[in-house]
Coordinates of C-alpha atoms and ligand atoms in Angstrom, one line a residue:
Chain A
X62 CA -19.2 -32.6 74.3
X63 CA -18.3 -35.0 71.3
X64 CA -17.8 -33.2 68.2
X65 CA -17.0 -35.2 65.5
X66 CA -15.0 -38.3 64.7
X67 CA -13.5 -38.2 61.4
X68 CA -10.7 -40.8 59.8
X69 CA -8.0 -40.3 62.5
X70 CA -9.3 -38.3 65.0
X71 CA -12.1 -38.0 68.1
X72 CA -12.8 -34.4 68.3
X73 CA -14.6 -33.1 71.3
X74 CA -15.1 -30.1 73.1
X75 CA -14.4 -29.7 76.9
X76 CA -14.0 -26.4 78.4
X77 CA -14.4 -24.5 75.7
X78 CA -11.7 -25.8 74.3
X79 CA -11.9 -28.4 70.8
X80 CA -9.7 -31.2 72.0
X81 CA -8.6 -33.3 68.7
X82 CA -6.9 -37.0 69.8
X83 CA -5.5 -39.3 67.2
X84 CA -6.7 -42.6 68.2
X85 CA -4.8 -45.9 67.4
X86 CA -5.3 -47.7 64.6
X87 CA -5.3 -51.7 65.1
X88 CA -4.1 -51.8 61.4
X89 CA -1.0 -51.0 61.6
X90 CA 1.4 -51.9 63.3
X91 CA 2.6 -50.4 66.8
X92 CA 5.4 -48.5 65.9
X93 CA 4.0 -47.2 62.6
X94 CA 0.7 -46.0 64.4
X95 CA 2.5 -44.1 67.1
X96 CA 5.5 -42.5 64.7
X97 CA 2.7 -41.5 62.2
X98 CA 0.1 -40.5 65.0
X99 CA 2.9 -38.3 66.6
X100 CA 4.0 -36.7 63.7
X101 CA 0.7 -35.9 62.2
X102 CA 0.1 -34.1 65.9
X103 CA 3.3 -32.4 66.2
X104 CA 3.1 -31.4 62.6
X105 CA -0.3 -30.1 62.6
X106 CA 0.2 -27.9 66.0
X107 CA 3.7 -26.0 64.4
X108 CA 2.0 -25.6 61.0
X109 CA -1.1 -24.4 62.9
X110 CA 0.5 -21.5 64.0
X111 CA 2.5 -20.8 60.9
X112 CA 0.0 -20.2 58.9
X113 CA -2.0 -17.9 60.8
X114 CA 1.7 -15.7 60.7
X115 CA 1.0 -16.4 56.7
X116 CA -2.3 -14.5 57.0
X117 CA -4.4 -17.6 56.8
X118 CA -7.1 -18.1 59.8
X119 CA -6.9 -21.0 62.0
X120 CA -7.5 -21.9 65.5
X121 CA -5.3 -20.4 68.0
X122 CA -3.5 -23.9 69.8
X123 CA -3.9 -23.6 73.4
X124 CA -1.9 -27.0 74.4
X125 CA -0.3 -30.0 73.0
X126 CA 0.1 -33.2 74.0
X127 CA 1.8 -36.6 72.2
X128 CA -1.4 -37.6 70.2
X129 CA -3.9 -34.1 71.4
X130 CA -3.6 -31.1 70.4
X131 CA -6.2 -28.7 72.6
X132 CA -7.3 -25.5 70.6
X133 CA -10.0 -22.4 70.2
X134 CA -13.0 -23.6 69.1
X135 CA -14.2 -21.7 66.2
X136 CA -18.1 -21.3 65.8
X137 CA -19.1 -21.5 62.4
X138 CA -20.2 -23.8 59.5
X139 CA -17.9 -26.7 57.9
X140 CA -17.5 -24.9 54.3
X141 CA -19.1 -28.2 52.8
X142 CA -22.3 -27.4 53.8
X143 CA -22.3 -23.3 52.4
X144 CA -20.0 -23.8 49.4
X145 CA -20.6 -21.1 46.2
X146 CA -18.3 -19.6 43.6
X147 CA -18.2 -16.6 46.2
X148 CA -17.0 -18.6 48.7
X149 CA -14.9 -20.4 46.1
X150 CA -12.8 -17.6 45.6
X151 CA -12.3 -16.8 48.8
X152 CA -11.0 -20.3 49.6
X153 CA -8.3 -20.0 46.1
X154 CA -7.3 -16.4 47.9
X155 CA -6.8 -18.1 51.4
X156 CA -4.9 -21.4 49.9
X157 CA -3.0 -18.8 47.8
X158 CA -1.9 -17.3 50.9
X159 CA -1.0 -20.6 52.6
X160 CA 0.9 -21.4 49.5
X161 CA 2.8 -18.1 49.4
X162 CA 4.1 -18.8 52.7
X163 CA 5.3 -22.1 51.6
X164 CA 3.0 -24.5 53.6
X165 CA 1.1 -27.4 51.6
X166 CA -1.9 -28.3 53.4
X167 CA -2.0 -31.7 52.5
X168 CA -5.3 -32.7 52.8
X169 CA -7.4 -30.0 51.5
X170 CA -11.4 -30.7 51.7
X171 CA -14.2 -28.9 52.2
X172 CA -14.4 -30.6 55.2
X173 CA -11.5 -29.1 57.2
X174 CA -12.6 -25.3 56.6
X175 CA -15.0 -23.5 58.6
X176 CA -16.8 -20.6 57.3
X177 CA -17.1 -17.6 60.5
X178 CA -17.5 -13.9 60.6
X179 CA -17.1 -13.9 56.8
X180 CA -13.4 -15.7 57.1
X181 CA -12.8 -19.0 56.3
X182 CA -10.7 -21.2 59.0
X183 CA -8.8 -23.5 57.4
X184 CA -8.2 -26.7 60.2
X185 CA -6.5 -30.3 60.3
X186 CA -3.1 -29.8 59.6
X187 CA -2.0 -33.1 60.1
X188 CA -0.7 -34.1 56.7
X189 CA 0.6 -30.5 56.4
X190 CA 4.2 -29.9 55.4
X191 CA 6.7 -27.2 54.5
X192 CA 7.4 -27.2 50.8
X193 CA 7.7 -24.1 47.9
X194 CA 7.7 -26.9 44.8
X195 CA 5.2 -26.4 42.2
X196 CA 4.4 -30.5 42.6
X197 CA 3.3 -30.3 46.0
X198 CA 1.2 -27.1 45.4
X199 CA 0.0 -28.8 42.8
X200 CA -0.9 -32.1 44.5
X201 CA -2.7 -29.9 46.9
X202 CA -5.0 -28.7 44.9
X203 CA -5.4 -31.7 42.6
X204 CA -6.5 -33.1 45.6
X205 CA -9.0 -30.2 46.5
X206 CA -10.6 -30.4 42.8
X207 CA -11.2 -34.1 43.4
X208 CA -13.1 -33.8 46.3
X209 CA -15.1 -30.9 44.9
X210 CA -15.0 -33.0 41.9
X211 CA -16.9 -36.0 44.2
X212 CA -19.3 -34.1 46.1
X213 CA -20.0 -31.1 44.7
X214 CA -22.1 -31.4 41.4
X215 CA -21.4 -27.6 39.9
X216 CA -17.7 -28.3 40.6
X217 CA -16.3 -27.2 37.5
X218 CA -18.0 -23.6 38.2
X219 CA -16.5 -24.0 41.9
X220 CA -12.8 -24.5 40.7
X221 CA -12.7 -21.7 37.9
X222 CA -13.9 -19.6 40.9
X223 CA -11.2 -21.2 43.1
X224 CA -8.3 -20.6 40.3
X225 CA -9.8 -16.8 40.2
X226 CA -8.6 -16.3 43.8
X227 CA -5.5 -18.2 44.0
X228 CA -4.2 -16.1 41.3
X229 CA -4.9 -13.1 43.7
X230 CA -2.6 -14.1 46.2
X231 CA -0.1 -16.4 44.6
X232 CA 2.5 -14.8 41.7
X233 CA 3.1 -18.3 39.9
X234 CA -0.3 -19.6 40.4
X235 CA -0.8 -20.4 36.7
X236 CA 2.0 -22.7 36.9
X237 CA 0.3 -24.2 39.5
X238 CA -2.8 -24.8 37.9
X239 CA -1.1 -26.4 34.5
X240 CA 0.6 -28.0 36.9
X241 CA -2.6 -29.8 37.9
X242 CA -3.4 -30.5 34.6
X243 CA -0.6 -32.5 34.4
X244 CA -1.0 -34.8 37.6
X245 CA -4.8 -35.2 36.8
X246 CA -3.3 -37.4 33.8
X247 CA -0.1 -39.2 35.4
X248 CA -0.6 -42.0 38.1
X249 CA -3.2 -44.0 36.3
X250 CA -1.6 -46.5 34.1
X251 CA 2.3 -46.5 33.9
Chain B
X4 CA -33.0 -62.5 29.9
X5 CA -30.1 -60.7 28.6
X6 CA -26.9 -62.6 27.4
X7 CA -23.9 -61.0 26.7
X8 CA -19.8 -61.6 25.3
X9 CA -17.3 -59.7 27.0
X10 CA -13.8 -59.7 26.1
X11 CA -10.8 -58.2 28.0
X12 CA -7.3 -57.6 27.4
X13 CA -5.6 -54.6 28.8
X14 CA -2.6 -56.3 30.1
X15 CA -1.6 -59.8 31.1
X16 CA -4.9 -61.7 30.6
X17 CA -6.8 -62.5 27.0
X18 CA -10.1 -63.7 28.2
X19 CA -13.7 -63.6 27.0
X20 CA -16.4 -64.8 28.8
X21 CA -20.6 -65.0 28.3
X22 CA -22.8 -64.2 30.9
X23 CA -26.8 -63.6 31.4
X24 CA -28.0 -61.7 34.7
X25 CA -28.1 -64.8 36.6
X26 CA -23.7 -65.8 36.2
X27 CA -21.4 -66.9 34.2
X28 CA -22.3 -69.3 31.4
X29 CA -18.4 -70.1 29.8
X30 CA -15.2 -68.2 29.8
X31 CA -11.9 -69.1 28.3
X32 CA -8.3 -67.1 29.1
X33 CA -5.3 -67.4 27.8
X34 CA -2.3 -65.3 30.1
X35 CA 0.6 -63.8 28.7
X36 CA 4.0 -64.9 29.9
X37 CA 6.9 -63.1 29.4
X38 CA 10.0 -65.2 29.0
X39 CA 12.0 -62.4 31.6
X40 CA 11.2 -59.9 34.0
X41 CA 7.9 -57.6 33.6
X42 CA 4.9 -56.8 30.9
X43 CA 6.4 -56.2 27.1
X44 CA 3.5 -54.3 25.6
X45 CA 4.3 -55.4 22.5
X46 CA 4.6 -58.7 22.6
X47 CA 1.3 -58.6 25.2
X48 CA -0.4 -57.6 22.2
X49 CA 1.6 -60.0 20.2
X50 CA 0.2 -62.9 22.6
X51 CA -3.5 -61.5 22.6
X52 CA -3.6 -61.1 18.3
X53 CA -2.1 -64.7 18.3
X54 CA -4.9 -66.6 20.6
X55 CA -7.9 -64.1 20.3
X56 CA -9.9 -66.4 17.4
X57 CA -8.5 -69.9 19.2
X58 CA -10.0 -68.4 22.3
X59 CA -13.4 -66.9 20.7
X60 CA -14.0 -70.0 19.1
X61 CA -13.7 -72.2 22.2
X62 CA -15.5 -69.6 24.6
X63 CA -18.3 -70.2 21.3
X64 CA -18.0 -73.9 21.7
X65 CA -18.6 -74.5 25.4
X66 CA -21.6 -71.9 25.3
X67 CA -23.3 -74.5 22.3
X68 CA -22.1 -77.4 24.7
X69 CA -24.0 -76.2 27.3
X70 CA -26.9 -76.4 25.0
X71 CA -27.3 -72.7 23.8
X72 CA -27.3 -70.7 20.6
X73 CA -25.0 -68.3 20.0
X74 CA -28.1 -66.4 18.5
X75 CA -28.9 -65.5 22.4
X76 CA -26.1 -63.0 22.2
X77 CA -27.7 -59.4 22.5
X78 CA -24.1 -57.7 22.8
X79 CA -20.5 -58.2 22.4
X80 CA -18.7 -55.9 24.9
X81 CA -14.9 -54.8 25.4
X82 CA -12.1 -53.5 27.4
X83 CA -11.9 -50.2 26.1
X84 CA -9.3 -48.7 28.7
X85 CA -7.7 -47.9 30.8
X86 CA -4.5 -50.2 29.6
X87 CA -2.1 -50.9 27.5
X88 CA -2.6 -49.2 24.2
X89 CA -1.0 -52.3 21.6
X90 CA -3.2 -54.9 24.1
X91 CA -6.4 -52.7 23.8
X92 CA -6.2 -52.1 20.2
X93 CA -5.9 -55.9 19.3
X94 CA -8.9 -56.6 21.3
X95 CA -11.0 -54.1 20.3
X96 CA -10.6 -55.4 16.8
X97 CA -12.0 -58.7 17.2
X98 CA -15.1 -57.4 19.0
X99 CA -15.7 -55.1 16.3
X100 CA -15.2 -58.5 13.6
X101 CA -17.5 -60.5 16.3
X102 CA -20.1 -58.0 16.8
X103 CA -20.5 -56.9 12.5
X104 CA -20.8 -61.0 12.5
X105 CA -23.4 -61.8 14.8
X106 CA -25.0 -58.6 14.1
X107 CA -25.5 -57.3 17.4
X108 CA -24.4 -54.1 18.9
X109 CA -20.9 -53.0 20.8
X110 CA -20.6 -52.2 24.2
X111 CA -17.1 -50.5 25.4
X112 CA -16.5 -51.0 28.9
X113 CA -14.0 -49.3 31.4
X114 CA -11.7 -51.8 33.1
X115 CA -11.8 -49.8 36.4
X116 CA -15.5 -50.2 36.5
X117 CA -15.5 -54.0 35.1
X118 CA -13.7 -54.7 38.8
X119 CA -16.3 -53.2 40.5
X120 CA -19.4 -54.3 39.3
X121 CA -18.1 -58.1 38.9
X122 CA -18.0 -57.2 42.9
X123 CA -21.1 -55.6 43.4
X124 CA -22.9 -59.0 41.4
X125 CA -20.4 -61.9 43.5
X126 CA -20.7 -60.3 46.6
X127 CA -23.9 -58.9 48.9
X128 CA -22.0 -55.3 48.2
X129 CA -24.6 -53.1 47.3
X130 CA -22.7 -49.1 47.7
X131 CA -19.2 -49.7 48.5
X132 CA -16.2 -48.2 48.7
X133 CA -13.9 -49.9 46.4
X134 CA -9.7 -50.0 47.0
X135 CA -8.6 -51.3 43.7
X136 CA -5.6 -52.9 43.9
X137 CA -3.9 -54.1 40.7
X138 CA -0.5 -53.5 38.7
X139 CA -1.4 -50.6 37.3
X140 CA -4.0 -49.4 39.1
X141 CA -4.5 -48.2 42.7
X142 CA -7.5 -46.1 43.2
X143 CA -10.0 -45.5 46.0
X144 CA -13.6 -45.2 43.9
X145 CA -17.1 -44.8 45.2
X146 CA -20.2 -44.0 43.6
X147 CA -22.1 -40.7 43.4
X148 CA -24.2 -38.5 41.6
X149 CA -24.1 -40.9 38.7
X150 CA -20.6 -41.7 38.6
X151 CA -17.8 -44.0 40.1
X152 CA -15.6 -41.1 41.3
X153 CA -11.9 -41.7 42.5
X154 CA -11.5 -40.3 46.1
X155 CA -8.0 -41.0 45.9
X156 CA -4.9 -42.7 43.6
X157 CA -1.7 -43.2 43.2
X158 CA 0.6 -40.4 42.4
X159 CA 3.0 -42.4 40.5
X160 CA 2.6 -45.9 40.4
X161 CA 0.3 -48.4 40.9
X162 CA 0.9 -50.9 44.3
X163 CA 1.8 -54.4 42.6
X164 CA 4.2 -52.4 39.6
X165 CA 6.0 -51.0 43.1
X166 CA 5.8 -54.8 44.6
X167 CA 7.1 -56.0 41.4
X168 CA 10.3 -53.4 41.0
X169 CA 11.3 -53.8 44.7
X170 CA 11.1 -58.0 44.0
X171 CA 13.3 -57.2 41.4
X172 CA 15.6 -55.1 42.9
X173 CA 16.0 -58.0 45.5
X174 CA 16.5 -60.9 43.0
X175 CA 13.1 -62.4 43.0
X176 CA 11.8 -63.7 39.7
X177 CA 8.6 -62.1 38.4
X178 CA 5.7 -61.8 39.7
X179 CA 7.2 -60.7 42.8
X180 CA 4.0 -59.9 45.0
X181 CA 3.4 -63.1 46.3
X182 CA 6.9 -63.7 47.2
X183 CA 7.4 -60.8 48.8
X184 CA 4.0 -61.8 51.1
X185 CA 5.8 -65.1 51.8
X186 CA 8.9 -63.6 52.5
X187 CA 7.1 -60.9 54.6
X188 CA 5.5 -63.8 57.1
X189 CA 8.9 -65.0 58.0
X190 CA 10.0 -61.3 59.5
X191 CA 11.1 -60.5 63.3
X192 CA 11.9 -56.8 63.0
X193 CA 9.7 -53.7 61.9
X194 CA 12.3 -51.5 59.9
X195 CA 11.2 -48.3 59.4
X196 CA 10.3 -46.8 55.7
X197 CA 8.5 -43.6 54.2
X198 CA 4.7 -43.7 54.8
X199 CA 3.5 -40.9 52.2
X200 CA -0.2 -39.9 52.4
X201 CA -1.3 -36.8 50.8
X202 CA -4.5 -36.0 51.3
X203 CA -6.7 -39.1 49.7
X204 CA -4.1 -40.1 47.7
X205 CA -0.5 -42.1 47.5
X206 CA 2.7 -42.6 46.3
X207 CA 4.9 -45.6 46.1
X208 CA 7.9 -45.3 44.1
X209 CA 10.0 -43.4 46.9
X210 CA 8.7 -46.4 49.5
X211 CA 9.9 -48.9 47.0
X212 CA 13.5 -47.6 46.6
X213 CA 13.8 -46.7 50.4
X214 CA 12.9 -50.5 50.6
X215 CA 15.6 -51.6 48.0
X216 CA 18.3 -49.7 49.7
X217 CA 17.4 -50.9 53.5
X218 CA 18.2 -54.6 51.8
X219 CA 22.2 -53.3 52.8
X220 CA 21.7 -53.4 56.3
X221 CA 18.1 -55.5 57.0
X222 CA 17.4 -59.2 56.5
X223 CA 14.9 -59.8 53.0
X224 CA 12.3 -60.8 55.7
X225 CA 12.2 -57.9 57.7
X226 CA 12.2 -55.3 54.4
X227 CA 9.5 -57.5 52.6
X228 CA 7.5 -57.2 55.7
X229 CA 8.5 -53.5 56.5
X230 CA 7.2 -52.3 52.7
X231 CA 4.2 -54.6 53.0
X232 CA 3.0 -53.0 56.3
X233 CA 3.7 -49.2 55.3
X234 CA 2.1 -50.0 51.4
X235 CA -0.9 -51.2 53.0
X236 CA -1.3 -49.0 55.5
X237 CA -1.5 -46.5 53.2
X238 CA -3.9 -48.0 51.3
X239 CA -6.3 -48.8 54.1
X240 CA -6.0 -45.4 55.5
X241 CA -7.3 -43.7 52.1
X242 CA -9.8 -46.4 52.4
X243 CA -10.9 -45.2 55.5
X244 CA -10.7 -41.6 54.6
X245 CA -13.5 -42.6 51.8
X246 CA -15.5 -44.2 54.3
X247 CA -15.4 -41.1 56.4
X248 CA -15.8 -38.5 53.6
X249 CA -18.5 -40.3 52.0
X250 CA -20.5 -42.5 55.2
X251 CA -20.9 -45.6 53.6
X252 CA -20.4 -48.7 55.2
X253 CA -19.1 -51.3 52.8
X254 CA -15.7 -52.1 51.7
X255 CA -15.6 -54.2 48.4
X256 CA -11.4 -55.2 47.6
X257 CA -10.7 -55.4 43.6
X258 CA -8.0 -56.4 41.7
X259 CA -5.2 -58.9 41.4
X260 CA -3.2 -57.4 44.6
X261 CA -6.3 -58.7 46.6
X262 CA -5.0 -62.1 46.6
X263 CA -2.6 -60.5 49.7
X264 CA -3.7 -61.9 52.8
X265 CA -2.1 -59.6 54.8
X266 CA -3.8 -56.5 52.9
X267 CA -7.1 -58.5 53.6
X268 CA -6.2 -58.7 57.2
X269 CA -5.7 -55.0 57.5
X270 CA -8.9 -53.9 55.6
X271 CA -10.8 -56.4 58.0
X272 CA -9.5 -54.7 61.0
X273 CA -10.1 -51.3 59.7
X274 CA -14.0 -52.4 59.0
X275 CA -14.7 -54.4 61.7
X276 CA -13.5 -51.4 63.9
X277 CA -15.3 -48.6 62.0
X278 CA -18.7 -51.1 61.9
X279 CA -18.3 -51.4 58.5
X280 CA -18.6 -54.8 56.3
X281 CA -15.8 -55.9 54.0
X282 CA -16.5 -57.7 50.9
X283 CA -13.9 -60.0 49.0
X284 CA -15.1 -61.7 45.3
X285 CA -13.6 -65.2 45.0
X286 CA -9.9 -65.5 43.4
X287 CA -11.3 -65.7 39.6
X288 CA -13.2 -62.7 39.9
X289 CA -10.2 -60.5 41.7
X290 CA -7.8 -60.4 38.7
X291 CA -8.3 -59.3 35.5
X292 CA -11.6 -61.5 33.4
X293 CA -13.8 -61.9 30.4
X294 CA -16.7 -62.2 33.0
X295 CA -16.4 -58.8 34.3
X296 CA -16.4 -57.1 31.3
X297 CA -19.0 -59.3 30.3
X298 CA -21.7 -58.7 32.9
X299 CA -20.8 -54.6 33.0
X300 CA -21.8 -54.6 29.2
X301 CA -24.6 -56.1 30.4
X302 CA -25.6 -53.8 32.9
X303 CA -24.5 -50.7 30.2
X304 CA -26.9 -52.6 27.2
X305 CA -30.0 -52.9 29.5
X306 CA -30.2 -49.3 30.5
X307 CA -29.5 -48.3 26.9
X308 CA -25.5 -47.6 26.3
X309 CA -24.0 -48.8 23.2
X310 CA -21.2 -47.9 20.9
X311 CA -21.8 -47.4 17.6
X312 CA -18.4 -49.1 15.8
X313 CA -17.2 -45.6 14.1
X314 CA -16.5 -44.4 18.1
X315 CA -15.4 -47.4 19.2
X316 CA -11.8 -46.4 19.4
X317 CA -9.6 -47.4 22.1
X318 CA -8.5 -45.5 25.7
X319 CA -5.3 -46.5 27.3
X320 CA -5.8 -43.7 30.2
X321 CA -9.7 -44.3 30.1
X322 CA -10.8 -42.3 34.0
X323 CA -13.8 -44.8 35.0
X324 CA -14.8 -40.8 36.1
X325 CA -15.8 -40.3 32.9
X326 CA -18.5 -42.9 32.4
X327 CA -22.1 -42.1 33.4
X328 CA -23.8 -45.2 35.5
X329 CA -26.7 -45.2 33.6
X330 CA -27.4 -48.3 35.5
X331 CA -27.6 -47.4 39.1
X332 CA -30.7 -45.2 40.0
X333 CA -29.3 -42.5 42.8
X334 CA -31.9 -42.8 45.8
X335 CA -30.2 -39.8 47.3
X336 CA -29.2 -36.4 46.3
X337 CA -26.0 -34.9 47.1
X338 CA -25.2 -31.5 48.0
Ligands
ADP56 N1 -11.1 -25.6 66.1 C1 -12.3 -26.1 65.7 N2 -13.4 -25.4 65.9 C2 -14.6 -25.9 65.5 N3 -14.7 -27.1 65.0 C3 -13.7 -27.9 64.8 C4 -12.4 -27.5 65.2 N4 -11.5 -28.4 64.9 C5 -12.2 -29.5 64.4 N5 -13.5 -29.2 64.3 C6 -14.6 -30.0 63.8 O1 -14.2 -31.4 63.9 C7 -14.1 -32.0 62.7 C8 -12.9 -33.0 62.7 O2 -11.7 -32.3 62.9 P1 -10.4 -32.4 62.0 O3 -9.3 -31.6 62.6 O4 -10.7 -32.1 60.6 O5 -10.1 -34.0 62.3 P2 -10.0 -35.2 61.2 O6 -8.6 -35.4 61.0 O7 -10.7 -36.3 62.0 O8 -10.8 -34.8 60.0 C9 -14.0 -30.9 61.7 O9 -14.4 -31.3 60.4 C10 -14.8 -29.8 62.3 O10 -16.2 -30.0 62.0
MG57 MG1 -10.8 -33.2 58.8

């Protein structure tokens, strides 16, 4: 069965399992495509597993290929769809988590979190990497608030309850958050 | 029929143009060039103070040429960020002197959003995704729930300012983006460089000194082509991202870095394999212009915004985010 096909990836299901393939992308050229496709997979499968050791819930990987990564499908709703400030904070407590255990997600939407059995599964890892910095914690949340920001209309309700729960989980998370701040004003006109 | 003056002026270009719903009726630029290297903000502003009456006057002359009355005029409209703060303020003045003399109201205008809308009215775009490409600027924006929002941006510098410092870095006079394009089309080898993609948005700046420092050991070619095909890439990808996250199906390119074919090339690909259509505005309308500013003010006047001259201050890091589109009526609801 065909799940979904986002940016980068077809995802299907086939034996129970959620098969995720990173297609080819005419774009680019050969060698760029394959170095980024295989990294993104290889990336995503290792930091997968790592952050479930962190405490953070994701699928359990149950193969891996060069470009497919075969995993445990998890039954639930994409967070998009069920987001409130209660479920808010439960997503700042599970990023603070990831964070803790130095992992950035690196592509944090409310897209790639599935909300089961009262947990939130946190999924697509392929632009995660391993990094304590404040900047890249940062960056990763900027980048949650601006899709929040952009689909969510009662999104400055949604990250106050986010901020709430990060600082449950993560020690310097008010660093973090100025930090924010800060990058929400750079990068617009040099 | 609504007519109104626009003038711009954030960076490079000094240009004011007059426009009714229908197009452009005159338009008049003066560009800034600098003697060496990059943008001096001061003498930018220097060069806008200097030829903003010469340019009024003939932007006035060829409208009464073409047999109207400046009388017509319903609105004067500016640049009021995002840019450079010296360039902005100088502007700003003169609309404020044209506006108290004609007597007609003051519209301020976001640059970001001037690129977009001067695509959405030369182009059959109707809801795009728009990669804006300048200097400056890179940004990803789309509209919803009454707002152009930014689904991704640089992190650090805009896509032609990382062009222009690697040109430099390699000894080729300014502007350096089209020579590094022709340079690129005479490549034989792929080198590789950083590709960094976080999330929806970008950086440059480490892909542009990775680039200068493969010069040692790779021909100009190959490392023009090489920077080219990552910079891109990472563009289009974002681009596609926004397609994705948002399901639209129209891409609309903005900006003076949309004169590179190549990036053209790659957004065409992207589209025509998503299904999507790909919109590009004819050369005057990609860089910075009077007429953009000029027919956004008219959009912003006809559904009632207007800037009363006490407020009409100036925004160099002005977030087209912040502007309600009280000029597109949202069929749909979002979540
Ligand atoms: N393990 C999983 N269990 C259930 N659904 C999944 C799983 N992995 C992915 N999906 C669904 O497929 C979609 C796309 O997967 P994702 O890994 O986010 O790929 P992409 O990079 O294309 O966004 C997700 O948004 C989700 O709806
Ligand atoms: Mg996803």
């Amino acid at each position: 069965m065909y799940l979904q096909s986002g940016a980068e990836a077809v995802v299907s299901l086939k034996d129970g399992y959620v098969i995720k393939d990173r297609i080819p992308k005419r774009y680019r050229v050969a060698e760029l495509d394959e170095r980024i496709r295989k990294e993104r997979t290889r990336a995503e499968a290792r930091l997968m597993s790592d952050a479930r050791r962190c405490g953070v819930a994701t699928p359990i990987i149950h193969d891996i290929y060069d470009f497919t990564i075969e995993m445990e499908y998890i039954d639930g709703k994409p967070v998009k769809y069920v987001i409130d400030e209660t479920m808010c904070k439960l997503m700042g407590k599970l990023i603070g988590r990831l964070h803790s255990g130095g992992i950035i997600h690196g592509d944090l939407t409310t897209s790639n979190m599935i909300y089961s059995d009262d947990r939130i599964y946190l999924i697509d890892f392929g632009l995660a990497y391993v990094d304590g910095s404040v900047e890249s914690r940062g960056v990763d949340i900027h980048v949650l608030f601006q899709t929040l920001e952009s689909t969510h209309k009662d999104h400055e309700e949604l990250i106050k309850a986010f901020s709430r729960g990060y600082r449950i989980t993560l020690d310097m998370a008010d660093e973090v958050l100025d930090r924010v701040k800060e990058i929400e004003k750079r990068g617009r006109y040099a | 029929m609504t007519t109104v003056l626009g003038i711009e002026g954030t960076a490079w270009n000094l240009s004011a143009a007059i426009v009714d719903e229908d197009d452009v009726i005159a338009e008049v630029t003066e560009t800034y060039r600098p003697k060496t290297g990059g943008i001096h903000p001061r003498e930018a502003a220097q060069h806008h103070a200097l030829h903003a009456s010469n340019v009024i006057e003939r932007l006035l002359k060829e409208y009464r040429d073409k047999g109207h009355s400046p009388e017509n005029i319903d609105a004067i409209a500016f640049s009021q960020g995002p840019g450079l703060g010296a360039c902005l303020r100088t502007v700003a003045t003169s609309a404020r002197a044209l506006a108290l003399s004609l007597d007609v109201p003051l519209v301020g205008v976001n640059h970001c959003i001037g690129h977009v809308e001067i695509g959405r009215w030369k182009t059959p775009a109707v809801d795009p995704v728009v990669l804006y490409v300048s200097g400056g600027n890179s940004q990803v924006l789309a509209h919803r729930a009454g707002k152009y929002r930014i689904f991704g941006e640089t992190l650090d510098i805009g896509i032609g300012n990382a062009l222009d410092k690697f040109a430099r870095g390699a000894g080729l006079t300014h502007p350096g983006g089209p020579k590094v394009e022709e340079y690129a089309r005479k490549a034989t080898n792929y080198v590789k460089m950083p590709y960094v993609v976080k999330g929806m948005d970008f950086s440059f700046s480490g892909l542009s000194t990775a680039a200068t420092d493969s010069l040692k050991d790779n021909s100009l070619e190959d490392v023009c082509y090489s920077f080219q095909e990552n910079a891109f890439a990472m563009l289009v990808e974002v681009t596609e991202r926004a397609l994705a996250h948002t399901g639209k199906s129209e891409v609309l390119l903005a900006g003076g870095v949309g004169a590179n074919m190549r990036l053209r090339e790659m957004l065409n690909v992207m589209c025509e394999d998503r299904g999507a259509s790909f919109y590009v505005p004819e050369k005057r309308f990609m860089g910075d212009n009077g007429a953009m500013i000029a027919y956004t003010g008219l959009l912003m006047f006809n559904s009632g915004t207007t800037l009363p001259i006490e407020s009409s201050h100036v925004d160099p890091s002005f977030r087209p985010d912040t502007v309600d589109v009280t000029w597109i009526i949202d069929e749909k609801e979002v979540l």
